[in-house]
Structure formats: C-alpha cells, structure tokens
Amino acid sequence: MTPILPRRHQRQLPLDQLILAQEPSAEALEMDVLFVGAGPSGLAGAIQLAKLVKAAQAAGSSMPDLNIGVLEKAGSLGEHNLSGAVINPRALRELFPELKDTDFPFRQPVSAESVYYLTEGGSLKLPTPPTMHNRGYYTASLCEVVRWLGEQAEALGVNIFPGFPAEALLVAGQTVKGVRTTPSGLDRERQPTGSYQEPTDITAKITVLTEGTRGTLGQAWREWRNVGSENPQIFALGVKEVWQVKRPLDRVIHTLGWPLPSTAFGGSWMYPLGPEMVSLGLVVGLDYREANLDVHVLLQRLKQHPLVRPHLEGGELLEWGAKTIPEGGFYALPERRSGDGLLLAGDTAGFVDVPSLKGVHYAMQTGMLAARTAFDALQADDVSAASLATYDRLVNESYIVQDMYKTRNMRLAFKHGFVAGGARAGLMTLTGGRFPGGRIPMHEDADQPRSVAATAALAPLVPDGTLTVSKVDAVFKSGNATRDTIPQHLLVGTDVSAEVADFYAHLCPAGVYERVGDELRVNAPNCIDCKATDVLGPRWTPREGGSGPKYRLM
Ligand SMILES: Cc1cc2nc3c(=O)[nH]c(=O)nc-3n(C[C@H](O)[C@H](O)[C@H](O)COP(=O)(O)OP(=O)(O)OC[C@H]3O[C@@H](n4cnc5c(N)ncnc54)[C@H](O)[C@@H]3O)c2cc1C
Ligand code: SF4
C-alpha cells in the first residue's frame, strides 16, 4: 500500500486570519508589554519586568509603573500546562534571590535515579547517561508551579487575563501592535448565542509570544516575516498520567525501548510527586514511521510492564493529559527571535534540550531575558527590531544556547532509528557534541512517509478501566468540559482517505478523530490542545476561552 505523506493532506496556516493589518478598536485595552501565554515563560517574564520597574523606582528613578499584561487561553492559571516534571531550579533562584529552594512549589528533591532498557517482559538497568543526571533538581507539577508564579505576578501588579486566547496579531506595516482575542458564545455556525462576547483588542508597545509548543501566532509571525531556521522544528508527543499510589516511588526512573518500535525515538518517565503520587508518561518523536502508532495506547501497554505495574497496582488514576514538545534543538532555533514590537520566548521559539528533557528553566530564563530587553527598549523609547535584537544577543550569550549547542545533533542522530542513533549519541556525549561535526540535516515531521502496511500488526488494546483506560475515559480525566456547540477550530485538509482518517485517529491521544465508514468524523470539543495534529494533520486554531482541559496536577 502507498505510504501516507502527512504534508499532502495538510492545510496552510490561515495567515489572513492570524495577521490582521487593522486599526485596533477604539475600546482597545492598552498595555506597555503583553505576554501571550501564562506558562513559566510568560509569567517569569512578567515578574522580571515588574521587579525591574520596582528596583528602578526604589533606586530613585521617576519612571511610572508599567502596564504589564499576561493573556491565557485556559479558564484559570495552570489548567493548560503539562510537563514531566523534573525542574532545574536555576531560573527560579535568579528570579527570586530572596527565596530558598524550600519556598518554591516543588514536590520533592531528586535523591536517586535509574535508567532502564525495556523488552516486552524484561528490563536491563543502564548507566545513567550524563545528559540525564537530575541530582540537585526537583520534581514538580507544572500546574502548581504556574499557579504559584501567577500569585507572585499578581502581587507585583501584573494584569493576568485567564480565559482570553489571542486569536490574531494586530500589525501596522511590519510592526506588531498587539493582539485580538477570540470571541466567545458563538454556535457551530459561528452565529452569536445569548452568551456572545465580542473579541477584545489589546495593544502593546511590545508583544512577547510565550504560547508554548507549536504556538500558532509564533508560526504565523515567522511565516509572515520570513524568519527561518537551519533545520525545521520537529516535535514529540508526550502522554502523561498522575497516579495516587499505595507506596512511595523512591527514585526518578527513565526507560528506553519497549513498547516503542525500534524505528521510533522516545522513552518513558516515572517521577515521585511526594509519597502518595507518581507522574508517569511516554514521549514519542512525531517522525515515527508506522501510521498506526498510537502514543496513548503505547502508554497503556507500558503500564502493564513488570517494571511499572507494581508501582501502580492498588492505586488510582487521578489525571491524564498530553502535549507536544519541540525537539529540534539548537539547529531549529529561529534565526531571530525578535522583530518590530515582538519577541518570542520559551517553547514557542523551541528552547528545549531534549537529551535532558528540560525546558521549564529555559522557558523562564528566556522570558526573563525578554523582560530585560523590553525594559531597556521602553526606557529608550525604541521598540524597533534593531532595538529588540538585544534579546537575541542576550540569549545567544547565555547558558541556554551553550547547553543546546552541546547536544545539537543528539536528537537528530535518531532520525534513522533507535540502534544507529543510540551509538552515535553515545559518541556525541563522549566528545562533548563535537562528533560527528557539522549539522545533521532534518526534514519536517509532516514530510516523513508513514507505512500503512503495519496497520494490521498490533492487537487492539482492550482497556480494563482501572490500570488501562480508553481515550474517552482519558479525556474525562483531563477535566475537559468544552461546550459541545462551539465552532470547529480544527482545519481539516483535503483528500482525507479512510487510511488518513485512521492515521489521525491513532495520532490524536484524545479521540478527536474517528473513522466512520470511509469518512473522517471530528469530535472537536474533545481536543485538549496538545497540538499533535497541527504538526501532522488538521491545523489547530485558537477557540473560545476556557475550552480544553482543566489540569490540576499535570
Ligand atoms: C510530556 C512533557 C514532559 C516534559 N518534561 C519536562 C521536565 O521534566 N523538565 C523540564 O524542565 N521540562 C519538561 N518539559 C518541557 C517543559 O514543560 C516546557 O519546555 C515548558 O513548559 C515551556 O514553557 P512555556 O511557558 O514556553 O510554555 P507552556 O508551559 O506550554 O505555556 C504556554 C501557555 O500559553 C498558553 N497559550 C497558548 N496559546 C495561547 C493563545 N493563543 N492565547 C493565550 N494563551 C495561549 C497555553 O495555554 C499555556 O498556558 C516537558 C514537556 C512535555 C510536553
Ligand atoms: S485534535 Fe487536539 S487533542 Fe487531538 S491531536 Fe490535535 S491538538 Fe491534540
């Protein structure tokens, strides 16, 4: 059978809807600096900026307070944030020098760690690769970290707007002037209902995009301003569960191998979140080869493995969620992360180091560097691209880009499969990233053909409802209670055959896509904004505020 080429079935981003050369409405809210996305990046940036103003005022400056805004699409802070997470506290320490590590909203320090290679029934303990050492770091729930950062930001006078997704950039010439938010209260035909609220325009001298992975406005801005990168960005999908457990997990565990096919890149984690909870998840690179690979199903299989099962038995699944991770590393960083009136920080710009699975402190640190740049630019009354380019210099000179340079080819080495990649990655570690020299070129995930022939090979998973769950039950555990009648926000491409419908059904962890006969059915309200199909299938666009998951523990 002919393989599926995802790109052939994908639509372009609707730039005419995402970049609006329109005057802001007369009632527009006016901000000095607006962060789009209240994740660690946007909130750390907002806090840093507010602290810089306070410090300048305390030092005798007559500068007035700045209007700092943070927009968030989730109904309340933290509900759309998901991570492992083991967090490097470096950026938090820098942002809050007055606090101790014990003041931060971590769950526990990492005291021991193990790495295993799994086969279907067995496991082999491996030496922990240097890039995966986590001693000195802390396990945490990103939702809790985000809620805590939100409280710190509000105490400093930052304006936080949860439930307000930015739908488009407002521009004049080449300059970004702010954003327009989504309307709410539309029906499926986009007609206003009784609860209709029109979009709000928010202007800002500087807009900082901190939308997280596969940010829609960031993609649109880069396409519009033609900002490329040496390699295209690539992504992985992570599916995560939080369990209440009967006995404490005594270490951080990572696994490689089963249940992934040898052609796929990825692995699993188990992190203790205090004595009674465990975070567990599986990450798979979206350049996988088999059209029927299903990350949710693979995670359900993983839980039945003899290494994992005993930790969960007798416990309870508390929460489920999924999200993509930008995995391209150093060579996928945009050639510039600044423009007229605009900065890009955190995952939306790709600041993630995949070999160590770390992004939280890079997201915070880039948000903080964006804030320092914005502070100086406002003082100089110059928000041009030339002035905001300071941010690129600060990031390039920081530990962020140094770290990412050292591991620049490690993920890319796995593009030909796990075995060849493992050997090459070992040599890269030994040589501090110098082997093999140069850049390993990469193609976009959507340009990787998917083999359909393998589709019949796997026996279907029959969830038992306790240890293993269906996608429908999983979405329930994400807290998703999106209104059933909101307009469709997923832009399905053309020529979607029955095989492509099956491919989307496997790809989406939340059961949004179903093959019904030979047709694709789209259950859009199930969507939990992981963005996987934005990478390989129907494009994701911002929808009514408060839609999507309601994570508490992710
Ligand atoms: C499965 C998984 C495991 C991971 N494990 C780890 C780990 O153990 N350690 C680690 O350091 N890192 C880890 N990471 C990476 C880390 O979570 C990210 O790098 C980090 O969260 C990025 O922060 P951010 O602020 O850029 O984006 P996010 O945390 O994604 O926040 C972006 C925010 O923007 C909001 N938003 C998006 N679009 C809009 C819009 N249009 N309008 C308004 N709001 C919008 C989103 O709702 C979200 O709240 C992991 C990631 C995943 C997915
Ligand atoms: S439809 Fe939503 S939940 Fe499903 S893959 Fe796409 S973004 Fe993720």
Coordinates of C-alpha atoms and ligand atoms in Angstrom, one line a residue:
M1 CA 0.0 0.0 0.0
T2 CA 1.2 3.5 -0.7
P3 CA 2.6 5.2 2.4
I4 CA 0.8 8.3 3.8
L5 CA 2.7 11.6 3.4
P6 CA 1.1 13.8 6.1
R7 CA 2.1 17.0 4.3
R8 CA -0.2 16.1 1.3
H9 CA -3.3 16.3 3.4
Q10 CA -2.4 19.4 5.5
R11 CA -3.7 22.9 5.0
Q12 CA -1.6 26.0 5.2
L13 CA -1.9 28.3 8.2
P14 CA -4.6 30.9 7.6
L15 CA -2.3 33.9 7.7
D16 CA -5.1 36.2 6.6
Q17 CA -6.9 35.4 9.9
L18 CA -3.8 35.4 12.1
I19 CA -2.1 38.6 10.9
L20 CA -4.5 41.5 10.8
A21 CA -3.4 44.8 9.3
Q22 CA -6.3 46.6 11.0
E23 CA -6.6 49.5 13.4
P24 CA -7.3 48.3 17.0
S25 CA -10.8 49.0 18.1
A26 CA -11.5 52.3 19.9
E27 CA -12.1 50.4 23.2
A28 CA -8.8 48.5 23.0
L29 CA -7.0 47.8 26.3
E30 CA -3.6 49.5 26.3
M31 CA -0.6 47.7 27.7
D32 CA 3.1 48.6 27.7
V33 CA 4.2 44.9 27.4
L34 CA 1.8 42.0 26.7
F35 CA 2.9 38.3 27.3
V36 CA 0.7 35.9 25.3
G37 CA 0.5 32.7 27.3
A38 CA 0.7 32.3 31.1
G39 CA 3.2 29.4 31.2
P40 CA 6.6 29.6 33.0
S41 CA 8.0 31.7 30.2
G42 CA 5.2 34.4 30.2
L43 CA 4.8 34.6 33.9
A44 CA 8.6 34.7 34.7
G45 CA 8.9 37.4 32.1
A46 CA 6.1 39.5 33.6
I47 CA 7.5 39.1 37.1
Q48 CA 11.0 40.0 36.0
L49 CA 9.7 43.2 34.2
A50 CA 7.6 44.2 37.3
K51 CA 10.7 43.7 39.5
L52 CA 12.9 45.7 37.2
V53 CA 10.5 48.7 37.4
K54 CA 10.2 48.4 41.2
A55 CA 14.0 48.2 41.5
A56 CA 14.5 51.3 39.3
Q57 CA 11.8 53.2 41.3
A58 CA 13.5 52.2 44.6
A59 CA 16.8 53.4 43.2
G60 CA 15.3 56.9 42.7
S61 CA 14.0 56.7 39.1
S62 CA 10.9 58.7 38.3
M63 CA 9.7 56.1 35.9
P64 CA 6.0 55.3 36.3
D65 CA 4.6 51.8 36.8
L66 CA 4.3 49.8 33.5
N67 CA 1.1 48.2 32.4
I68 CA 2.1 44.6 32.1
G69 CA -0.4 42.1 30.8
V70 CA -0.5 38.3 30.5
L71 CA -3.1 36.6 28.4
E72 CA -4.0 32.9 28.9
K73 CA -6.4 30.7 27.0
A74 CA -7.2 28.4 29.9
G75 CA -10.1 29.3 32.1
S76 CA -7.8 29.6 35.1
L77 CA -4.0 29.6 35.5
G78 CA -2.3 26.2 35.2
E79 CA -5.2 24.4 33.5
H80 CA -3.4 24.1 30.2
N81 CA 0.2 23.4 31.4
L82 CA 1.7 20.0 31.4
S83 CA 5.3 18.8 31.9
G84 CA 7.1 15.8 33.4
A85 CA 8.5 17.4 35.5
V86 CA 11.9 17.4 37.0
I87 CA 12.9 21.1 37.2
N88 CA 16.3 22.7 37.3
P89 CA 15.8 25.5 39.8
R90 CA 18.4 27.8 38.3
A91 CA 16.0 30.3 36.7
L92 CA 13.7 30.4 39.8
R93 CA 16.7 31.1 42.0
E94 CA 17.7 34.0 39.8
L95 CA 14.2 35.4 39.6
F96 CA 13.6 35.1 43.4
P97 CA 17.0 35.6 45.0
E98 CA 15.2 36.4 48.3
L99 CA 13.7 32.9 48.5
K100 CA 15.1 29.5 49.3
D101 CA 14.5 26.3 47.3
T102 CA 12.1 25.1 50.0
D103 CA 9.9 28.2 49.3
F104 CA 9.3 27.1 45.7
P105 CA 6.3 25.0 44.8
F106 CA 8.3 21.8 44.2
R107 CA 7.1 18.3 45.3
Q108 CA 10.5 16.8 46.3
P109 CA 14.2 16.8 45.6
V110 CA 15.6 14.1 43.3
S111 CA 17.6 11.8 45.6
A112 CA 18.1 8.8 43.3
E113 CA 17.6 7.9 39.6
S114 CA 17.7 4.9 37.3
V115 CA 17.6 4.3 33.6
Y116 CA 16.3 1.0 32.1
Y117 CA 16.2 -0.5 28.6
L118 CA 12.9 -2.4 28.4
T119 CA 11.9 -5.5 26.4
E120 CA 8.3 -6.8 26.4
G121 CA 8.8 -8.7 29.6
G122 CA 12.1 -7.7 31.0
S123 CA 14.3 -4.8 31.8
L124 CA 18.1 -4.0 31.8
K125 CA 19.5 -1.3 34.1
L126 CA 21.7 1.0 32.1
P127 CA 24.3 3.5 33.4
T128 CA 22.6 6.9 33.6
P129 CA 23.9 9.0 30.6
P130 CA 25.5 12.3 31.7
T131 CA 22.7 14.3 30.0
M132 CA 20.1 12.6 32.2
H133 CA 21.6 13.3 35.6
N134 CA 19.0 15.0 37.8
R135 CA 20.6 15.2 41.2
G136 CA 20.1 18.7 42.7
Y137 CA 16.8 19.2 40.8
Y138 CA 13.2 18.8 42.0
T139 CA 10.1 17.0 40.9
A140 CA 7.1 19.2 40.5
S141 CA 3.6 19.6 38.9
L142 CA 3.9 22.4 36.3
C143 CA 0.2 23.4 37.0
E144 CA 1.2 24.1 40.6
V145 CA 4.3 26.0 39.6
V146 CA 2.3 28.1 37.2
R147 CA -0.4 28.9 39.8
W148 CA 2.3 29.9 42.2
L149 CA 4.1 32.1 39.6
G150 CA 0.7 33.7 38.8
E151 CA 0.2 34.6 42.5
Q152 CA 3.7 36.2 42.6
A153 CA 3.0 38.1 39.4
E154 CA -0.3 39.5 40.7
A155 CA 1.3 40.6 43.9
L156 CA 3.6 42.7 41.8
G157 CA 0.7 44.4 40.0
V158 CA 0.8 42.3 36.7
N159 CA -2.6 42.1 35.0
I160 CA -3.5 38.5 34.3
F161 CA -6.3 37.6 31.9
P162 CA -7.3 33.9 32.1
G163 CA -9.9 32.8 29.6
F164 CA -8.6 35.1 26.9
P165 CA -6.9 33.3 24.0
A166 CA -5.2 35.6 21.5
E167 CA -6.6 34.8 18.0
A168 CA -4.6 37.2 15.8
L169 CA -1.7 39.6 15.8
L170 CA -2.7 43.3 15.1
V171 CA 0.0 44.8 12.9
A172 CA 0.8 48.1 11.2
G173 CA 3.4 47.8 8.4
Q174 CA 6.0 45.3 9.8
T175 CA 5.3 46.2 13.4
V176 CA 3.3 44.1 15.8
K177 CA 0.9 46.4 17.7
G178 CA -0.9 43.9 19.9
V179 CA -3.5 41.1 19.6
R180 CA -7.2 40.4 19.1
T181 CA -8.7 37.8 21.4
T182 CA -11.2 35.1 20.3
P183 CA -14.9 35.9 20.6
S184 CA -17.0 33.6 22.8
G185 CA -20.6 32.4 22.8
L186 CA -20.7 31.5 19.1
D187 CA -22.7 28.5 17.9
R188 CA -21.4 25.8 15.5
E189 CA -22.4 28.0 12.5
R190 CA -20.5 30.9 14.1
Q191 CA -23.7 32.7 14.9
P192 CA -23.9 34.6 18.3
T193 CA -25.8 33.0 21.1
G194 CA -27.2 34.7 24.2
S195 CA -23.8 34.5 25.9
Y196 CA -21.9 36.1 23.0
Q197 CA -18.9 38.3 23.8
E198 CA -17.1 40.0 21.1
P199 CA -13.3 39.9 20.7
T200 CA -11.2 42.3 22.7
D201 CA -8.3 44.2 21.2
I202 CA -5.2 44.6 23.4
T203 CA -2.5 46.9 22.2
A204 CA 1.1 46.8 23.5
K205 CA 4.3 48.6 22.7
I206 CA 5.9 45.1 22.9
T207 CA 4.2 41.8 22.5
V208 CA 6.1 38.8 23.8
L209 CA 4.8 35.5 22.4
T210 CA 5.1 32.8 25.1
E211 CA 2.4 30.5 23.7
G212 CA 4.3 27.3 24.4
T213 CA 4.8 24.4 22.0
R214 CA 3.7 24.9 18.3
G215 CA 2.5 28.4 19.1
T216 CA 0.1 29.5 16.4
L217 CA 0.8 33.2 16.4
G218 CA 4.6 32.5 16.6
Q219 CA 4.3 30.3 13.5
A220 CA 2.2 32.9 11.7
W221 CA 4.6 35.7 12.6
R222 CA 7.6 33.7 11.4
E223 CA 5.9 32.9 8.1
W224 CA 4.8 36.5 7.6
R225 CA 8.3 37.9 8.4
N226 CA 10.0 35.0 6.7
V227 CA 12.1 34.0 9.7
G228 CA 13.7 30.7 9.0
S229 CA 16.0 28.3 10.9
E230 CA 18.8 26.0 9.8
N231 CA 16.7 22.9 10.4
P232 CA 12.9 22.9 10.6
Q233 CA 11.4 22.4 14.1
I234 CA 10.4 18.8 14.9
F235 CA 8.1 17.6 17.7
A236 CA 7.4 14.7 20.0
L237 CA 4.1 13.9 21.6
G238 CA 4.0 13.2 25.4
V239 CA 1.1 11.5 27.1
K240 CA 1.0 11.7 30.8
E241 CA -0.9 10.3 33.8
V242 CA -0.8 11.2 37.5
W243 CA -1.5 8.3 39.9
Q244 CA -2.3 8.1 43.5
V245 CA -0.1 5.2 44.7
K246 CA -0.1 2.9 47.7
R247 CA 3.7 3.1 48.4
P248 CA 6.2 5.8 47.6
L249 CA 8.3 5.7 44.5
D250 CA 11.9 6.1 45.8
R251 CA 13.6 7.4 42.6
V252 CA 13.3 9.1 39.2
I253 CA 13.0 6.4 36.5
H254 CA 13.5 6.8 32.8
T255 CA 13.1 3.9 30.3
L256 CA 14.0 3.3 26.6
G257 CA 13.0 0.6 24.2
W258 CA 9.7 -1.3 24.5
P259 CA 6.8 -0.5 23.8
L260 CA 8.2 1.7 21.1
P261 CA 9.1 0.2 17.7
S262 CA 12.8 0.3 17.0
T263 CA 12.3 3.0 14.3
A264 CA 10.8 5.5 16.8
F265 CA 12.6 7.9 19.1
G266 CA 11.3 8.3 22.6
G267 CA 11.1 6.9 26.1
S268 CA 9.1 7.0 29.3
W269 CA 9.4 8.6 32.8
M270 CA 8.2 7.9 36.3
Y271 CA 8.7 10.7 38.8
P272 CA 7.6 10.7 42.5
L273 CA 5.4 13.7 43.4
G274 CA 5.7 13.2 47.2
P275 CA 5.0 9.9 49.0
E276 CA 1.5 9.4 47.5
M277 CA 1.7 10.4 43.9
V278 CA 3.5 9.4 40.8
S279 CA 3.8 11.2 37.4
L280 CA 4.2 8.7 34.6
G281 CA 4.4 9.3 30.8
L282 CA 5.6 8.4 27.4
V283 CA 7.2 10.6 24.8
V284 CA 7.5 9.6 21.1
G285 CA 9.0 11.7 18.3
L286 CA 6.4 12.6 15.7
D287 CA 8.7 11.4 12.9
Y288 CA 7.7 7.8 13.7
R289 CA 7.2 5.5 10.6
E290 CA 4.0 3.5 11.3
A291 CA 0.7 5.1 10.5
N292 CA -1.0 3.1 13.4
L293 CA 1.4 4.2 16.1
D294 CA -0.7 5.5 19.0
V295 CA 1.1 7.1 21.9
H296 CA -1.9 6.8 24.3
V297 CA -2.2 3.1 23.6
L298 CA 1.6 2.6 24.0
L299 CA 1.4 4.3 27.4
Q300 CA -1.4 1.9 28.4
R301 CA 0.8 -1.1 27.4
L302 CA 3.7 0.4 29.3
K303 CA 1.7 0.4 32.5
Q304 CA 1.3 -3.4 32.2
H305 CA 5.1 -4.0 32.1
P306 CA 6.6 -5.8 35.2
L307 CA 8.8 -2.7 36.0
V308 CA 5.8 -0.3 36.0
R309 CA 2.7 -2.3 37.0
P310 CA 3.7 -3.0 40.7
H311 CA 4.1 0.8 41.3
L312 CA 0.5 1.5 40.2
E313 CA -1.4 -1.6 41.3
G314 CA -3.9 -0.8 44.0
G315 CA -3.6 2.9 43.2
E316 CA -5.9 5.3 41.2
L317 CA -5.5 7.3 38.0
L318 CA -6.1 10.9 39.1
E319 CA -5.4 12.9 35.9
W320 CA -4.5 12.4 32.3
G321 CA -3.2 14.8 29.7
A322 CA -1.0 15.2 26.6
K323 CA 1.2 17.8 25.0
T324 CA 3.8 18.2 22.2
I325 CA 7.5 19.1 22.8
P326 CA 9.6 21.0 20.3
E327 CA 12.6 18.6 19.9
G328 CA 14.6 20.2 17.1
G329 CA 17.2 21.8 19.5
F330 CA 19.9 24.2 18.5
Y331 CA 19.6 24.0 14.7
A332 CA 15.8 24.5 14.8
L333 CA 16.0 27.8 16.7
P334 CA 14.6 30.7 14.7
E335 CA 17.4 32.7 13.1
R336 CA 16.0 35.7 15.1
R337 CA 13.5 35.7 18.0
S338 CA 12.8 39.4 17.8
G339 CA 11.1 41.8 15.4
D340 CA 9.4 45.2 15.3
G341 CA 7.4 45.3 18.5
L342 CA 7.7 41.5 19.1
L343 CA 9.7 38.9 21.0
L344 CA 9.5 35.1 21.1
A345 CA 10.3 33.1 24.3
G346 CA 10.1 29.6 25.7
D347 CA 8.8 26.6 23.8
T348 CA 7.2 28.8 21.1
A349 CA 10.8 29.5 20.0
G350 CA 12.0 26.0 20.7
F351 CA 14.2 26.4 23.8
V352 CA 14.1 22.8 24.9
D353 CA 17.1 20.5 25.5
V354 CA 15.8 17.0 24.5
P355 CA 18.6 14.8 25.8
S356 CA 18.0 16.1 29.3
L357 CA 14.2 16.6 28.7
K358 CA 14.4 20.1 30.1
G359 CA 12.5 23.2 29.0
V360 CA 11.0 24.8 32.1
H361 CA 14.1 26.7 33.2
Y362 CA 14.9 27.7 29.7
A363 CA 11.4 29.0 29.2
M364 CA 11.6 31.0 32.4
Q365 CA 15.1 32.3 31.6
T366 CA 14.2 33.4 28.0
G367 CA 11.1 35.1 29.4
M368 CA 13.3 37.0 31.9
L369 CA 15.8 38.0 29.1
A370 CA 12.8 39.2 27.0
A371 CA 11.7 41.3 30.0
R372 CA 15.2 42.8 30.4
T373 CA 15.2 43.7 26.7
A374 CA 11.7 45.2 26.9
F375 CA 12.6 47.3 30.0
D376 CA 15.6 48.8 28.2
A377 CA 13.7 49.3 25.0
L378 CA 10.9 51.2 26.7
Q379 CA 13.4 53.3 28.6
A380 CA 15.0 54.3 25.3
D381 CA 11.5 54.7 23.7
D382 CA 12.6 52.4 20.8
V383 CA 10.8 49.1 20.2
S384 CA 12.1 48.6 16.7
A385 CA 13.6 45.3 15.5
A386 CA 17.1 46.8 15.8
S387 CA 16.5 47.7 19.5
L388 CA 14.8 44.4 20.4
A389 CA 17.6 42.4 18.7
T390 CA 19.4 42.8 22.1
Y391 CA 17.3 39.9 23.2
D392 CA 18.9 37.6 20.6
R393 CA 22.3 38.6 21.7
L394 CA 21.4 38.0 25.4
V395 CA 20.0 34.6 24.6
N396 CA 23.0 33.6 22.4
E397 CA 25.4 34.6 25.1
S398 CA 23.5 32.7 27.8
Y399 CA 23.8 29.2 29.2
I400 CA 20.7 28.3 27.3
V401 CA 22.2 28.4 23.8
Q402 CA 25.5 26.9 25.2
D403 CA 23.6 23.9 26.6
M404 CA 21.7 23.4 23.4
Y405 CA 24.8 23.7 21.3
K406 CA 26.5 20.9 23.2
T407 CA 23.6 18.5 22.4
R408 CA 22.9 20.0 19.0
N409 CA 22.9 16.7 17.0
M410 CA 21.8 14.2 19.6
R411 CA 18.1 14.0 18.8
L412 CA 18.8 14.4 15.1
A413 CA 21.1 11.3 15.2
F414 CA 18.0 9.2 15.8
K415 CA 16.3 10.0 12.6
H416 CA 17.4 6.7 11.1
G417 CA 16.1 4.7 14.1
F418 CA 17.0 3.8 17.7
V419 CA 20.0 1.5 17.3
A420 CA 22.1 3.6 14.9
G421 CA 21.0 6.7 16.8
G422 CA 22.0 5.3 20.2
A423 CA 25.6 4.5 19.1
R424 CA 26.0 8.0 17.5
A425 CA 24.5 9.7 20.5
G426 CA 27.0 7.9 22.8
L427 CA 29.9 9.2 20.8
M428 CA 28.4 12.7 20.8
T429 CA 28.3 12.6 24.6
L430 CA 31.9 11.4 24.8
T431 CA 33.1 14.2 22.5
G432 CA 31.0 16.9 24.2
G433 CA 28.9 17.3 21.0
R434 CA 31.9 17.5 18.6
F435 CA 31.2 14.2 16.9
P436 CA 30.1 14.0 14.0
G437 CA 30.9 17.7 13.3
G438 CA 28.5 19.9 11.3
R439 CA 24.8 19.8 11.3
I440 CA 22.7 16.6 10.8
P441 CA 20.0 17.9 8.4
M442 CA 16.4 17.2 9.2
H443 CA 13.1 17.3 7.4
E444 CA 9.7 18.4 8.9
D445 CA 7.7 15.7 10.7
A446 CA 5.0 16.1 8.1
D447 CA 7.4 15.1 5.3
Q448 CA 8.1 11.7 6.9
P449 CA 6.1 9.0 5.0
R450 CA 4.0 6.6 7.2
S451 CA 3.7 3.0 6.4
V452 CA 0.2 1.7 6.2
A453 CA 1.1 -1.9 5.8
A454 CA 1.9 -2.3 9.5
T455 CA -1.7 -1.3 10.4
A456 CA -3.0 -4.8 11.0
A457 CA 0.0 -5.9 13.0
L458 CA -1.0 -4.9 16.5
A459 CA -3.7 -6.5 18.6
P460 CA -6.2 -3.7 19.7
L461 CA -5.9 -2.6 23.3
V462 CA -8.9 -3.6 25.5
P463 CA -8.7 -1.2 28.5
D464 CA -9.7 -2.7 31.9
G465 CA -10.9 0.7 33.2
T466 CA -8.6 0.5 36.2
L467 CA -4.9 0.1 35.1
T468 CA -5.6 0.9 31.5
V469 CA -8.1 3.4 30.1
S470 CA -9.7 4.2 26.8
K471 CA -9.3 7.6 25.1
V472 CA -12.9 8.6 26.1
D473 CA -12.1 7.9 29.8
A474 CA -8.8 9.6 29.5
V475 CA -10.3 12.8 28.2
F476 CA -12.7 12.7 31.1
K477 CA -9.7 12.5 33.4
S478 CA -8.2 15.7 31.8
G479 CA -11.2 17.6 33.2
N480 CA -12.2 18.7 29.6
A481 CA -15.7 20.1 29.7
T482 CA -15.6 22.2 26.5
R483 CA -19.0 23.4 25.3
D484 CA -20.4 20.9 22.8
T485 CA -21.6 23.6 20.4
I486 CA -18.5 25.7 19.9
P487 CA -17.4 26.4 16.3
Q488 CA -15.0 23.9 14.7
H489 CA -11.4 25.1 15.5
L490 CA -9.5 22.3 13.6
L491 CA -8.9 22.9 9.9
V492 CA -9.1 19.6 8.1
G493 CA -7.2 19.4 4.8
T494 CA -8.4 17.9 1.6
D495 CA -8.2 14.4 0.2
V496 CA -8.6 12.7 3.6
S497 CA -8.9 9.0 2.6
A498 CA -10.0 6.2 5.0
E499 CA -6.4 5.4 5.7
V500 CA -5.6 9.0 6.5
A501 CA -8.6 9.1 8.8
D502 CA -7.2 6.0 10.6
F503 CA -3.8 7.7 10.9
Y504 CA -5.4 10.8 12.5
A505 CA -7.4 8.6 14.9
H506 CA -4.2 6.9 16.1
L507 CA -2.3 10.2 16.2
C508 CA -4.7 12.1 18.4
P509 CA -4.5 11.0 22.1
A510 CA -7.9 12.5 22.9
G511 CA -10.1 10.6 20.4
V512 CA -11.0 13.8 18.4
Y513 CA -10.7 11.9 15.1
E514 CA -12.7 8.8 14.2
R515 CA -13.0 6.8 11.0
V516 CA -16.7 6.3 10.4
G517 CA -17.1 4.1 7.3
D518 CA -14.6 5.7 4.9
E519 CA -15.1 9.2 6.3
L520 CA -13.4 11.3 9.0
R521 CA -15.5 12.4 11.9
V522 CA -14.1 15.2 14.0
N523 CA -15.2 15.4 17.7
A524 CA -13.7 18.9 18.2
P525 CA -14.8 19.5 21.8
N526 CA -12.6 16.5 22.9
C527 CA -9.5 18.5 21.9
I528 CA -7.0 19.1 24.7
D529 CA -4.7 21.4 22.8
C530 CA -1.7 19.0 22.6
K531 CA -1.1 20.3 19.0
A532 CA 0.0 16.9 17.6
T533 CA -2.3 17.2 14.6
D534 CA -1.2 20.7 14.0
V535 CA 2.2 19.1 13.3
L536 CA 0.9 16.2 11.2
G537 CA -2.7 16.7 10.3
P538 CA -5.6 19.2 10.7
R539 CA -4.4 22.7 11.8
W540 CA -5.2 23.9 15.3
T541 CA -6.6 27.4 15.7
P542 CA -7.5 29.3 19.0
R543 CA -11.0 28.8 20.2
E544 CA -13.3 30.2 22.9
G545 CA -11.6 31.0 26.2
G546 CA -11.8 28.3 28.9
S547 CA -12.2 25.5 26.3
G548 CA -9.9 22.4 26.6
P549 CA -8.5 20.6 29.6
K550 CA -8.7 21.6 33.2
Y551 CA -5.5 20.1 34.5
R552 CA -4.8 20.5 38.3
L553 CA -1.7 18.2 38.7
M554 CA 0.0 18.0 35.3
Ligands
LIG1 C1 5.4 15.5 28.3 C2 6.4 16.6 28.6 C3 7.4 16.4 29.6 C4 8.3 17.4 29.9 N1 9.1 17.2 31.0 C5 9.9 18.2 31.4 C6 10.7 18.1 32.5 O1 10.7 17.0 33.2 N2 11.5 19.1 32.9 C7 11.5 20.3 32.1 O2 12.3 21.2 32.5 N3 10.8 20.4 31.0 C8 10.0 19.4 30.6 N4 9.2 19.6 29.5 C9 9.2 20.8 28.8 C10 8.5 22.0 29.5 O3 7.3 21.6 30.0 C11 8.3 23.2 28.6 O4 9.6 23.5 28.0 C12 7.8 24.4 29.3 O5 6.5 24.1 29.9 C13 7.6 25.6 28.3 O6 7.1 26.7 29.0 P1 6.4 27.8 28.1 O7 6.0 28.8 29.1 O8 7.2 28.2 27.0 O9 5.1 27.0 27.5 P2 3.8 26.4 28.2 O10 4.2 25.8 29.5 O11 3.2 25.5 27.3 O12 2.8 27.6 28.4 C14 2.3 28.3 27.3 C15 1.0 28.9 27.8 O13 0.4 29.7 26.7 C16 -1.0 29.4 26.6 N5 -1.4 29.8 25.3 C17 -1.1 29.1 24.1 N6 -1.6 29.8 23.1 C18 -2.3 30.8 23.5 C19 -3.0 31.9 22.9 N7 -3.2 32.0 21.6 N8 -3.6 32.8 23.7 C20 -3.4 32.8 25.1 N9 -2.7 31.8 25.7 C21 -2.1 30.9 24.9 C22 -1.1 28.0 27.0 O14 -2.4 27.6 27.3 C23 -0.1 27.8 28.1 O15 -0.6 28.1 29.3 C24 8.2 18.6 29.2 C25 7.2 18.8 28.3 C26 6.3 17.8 28.0 C27 5.2 18.1 27.0
SF4_2 S1 -7.1 17.4 17.9 FE1 -6.5 18.4 19.7 S2 -6.1 16.8 21.2 FE2 -6.1 15.8 19.1 S3 -4.0 15.8 18.4 FE3 -4.9 17.7 17.7 S4 -4.5 19.2 19.2 FE4 -4.1 17.2 20.2

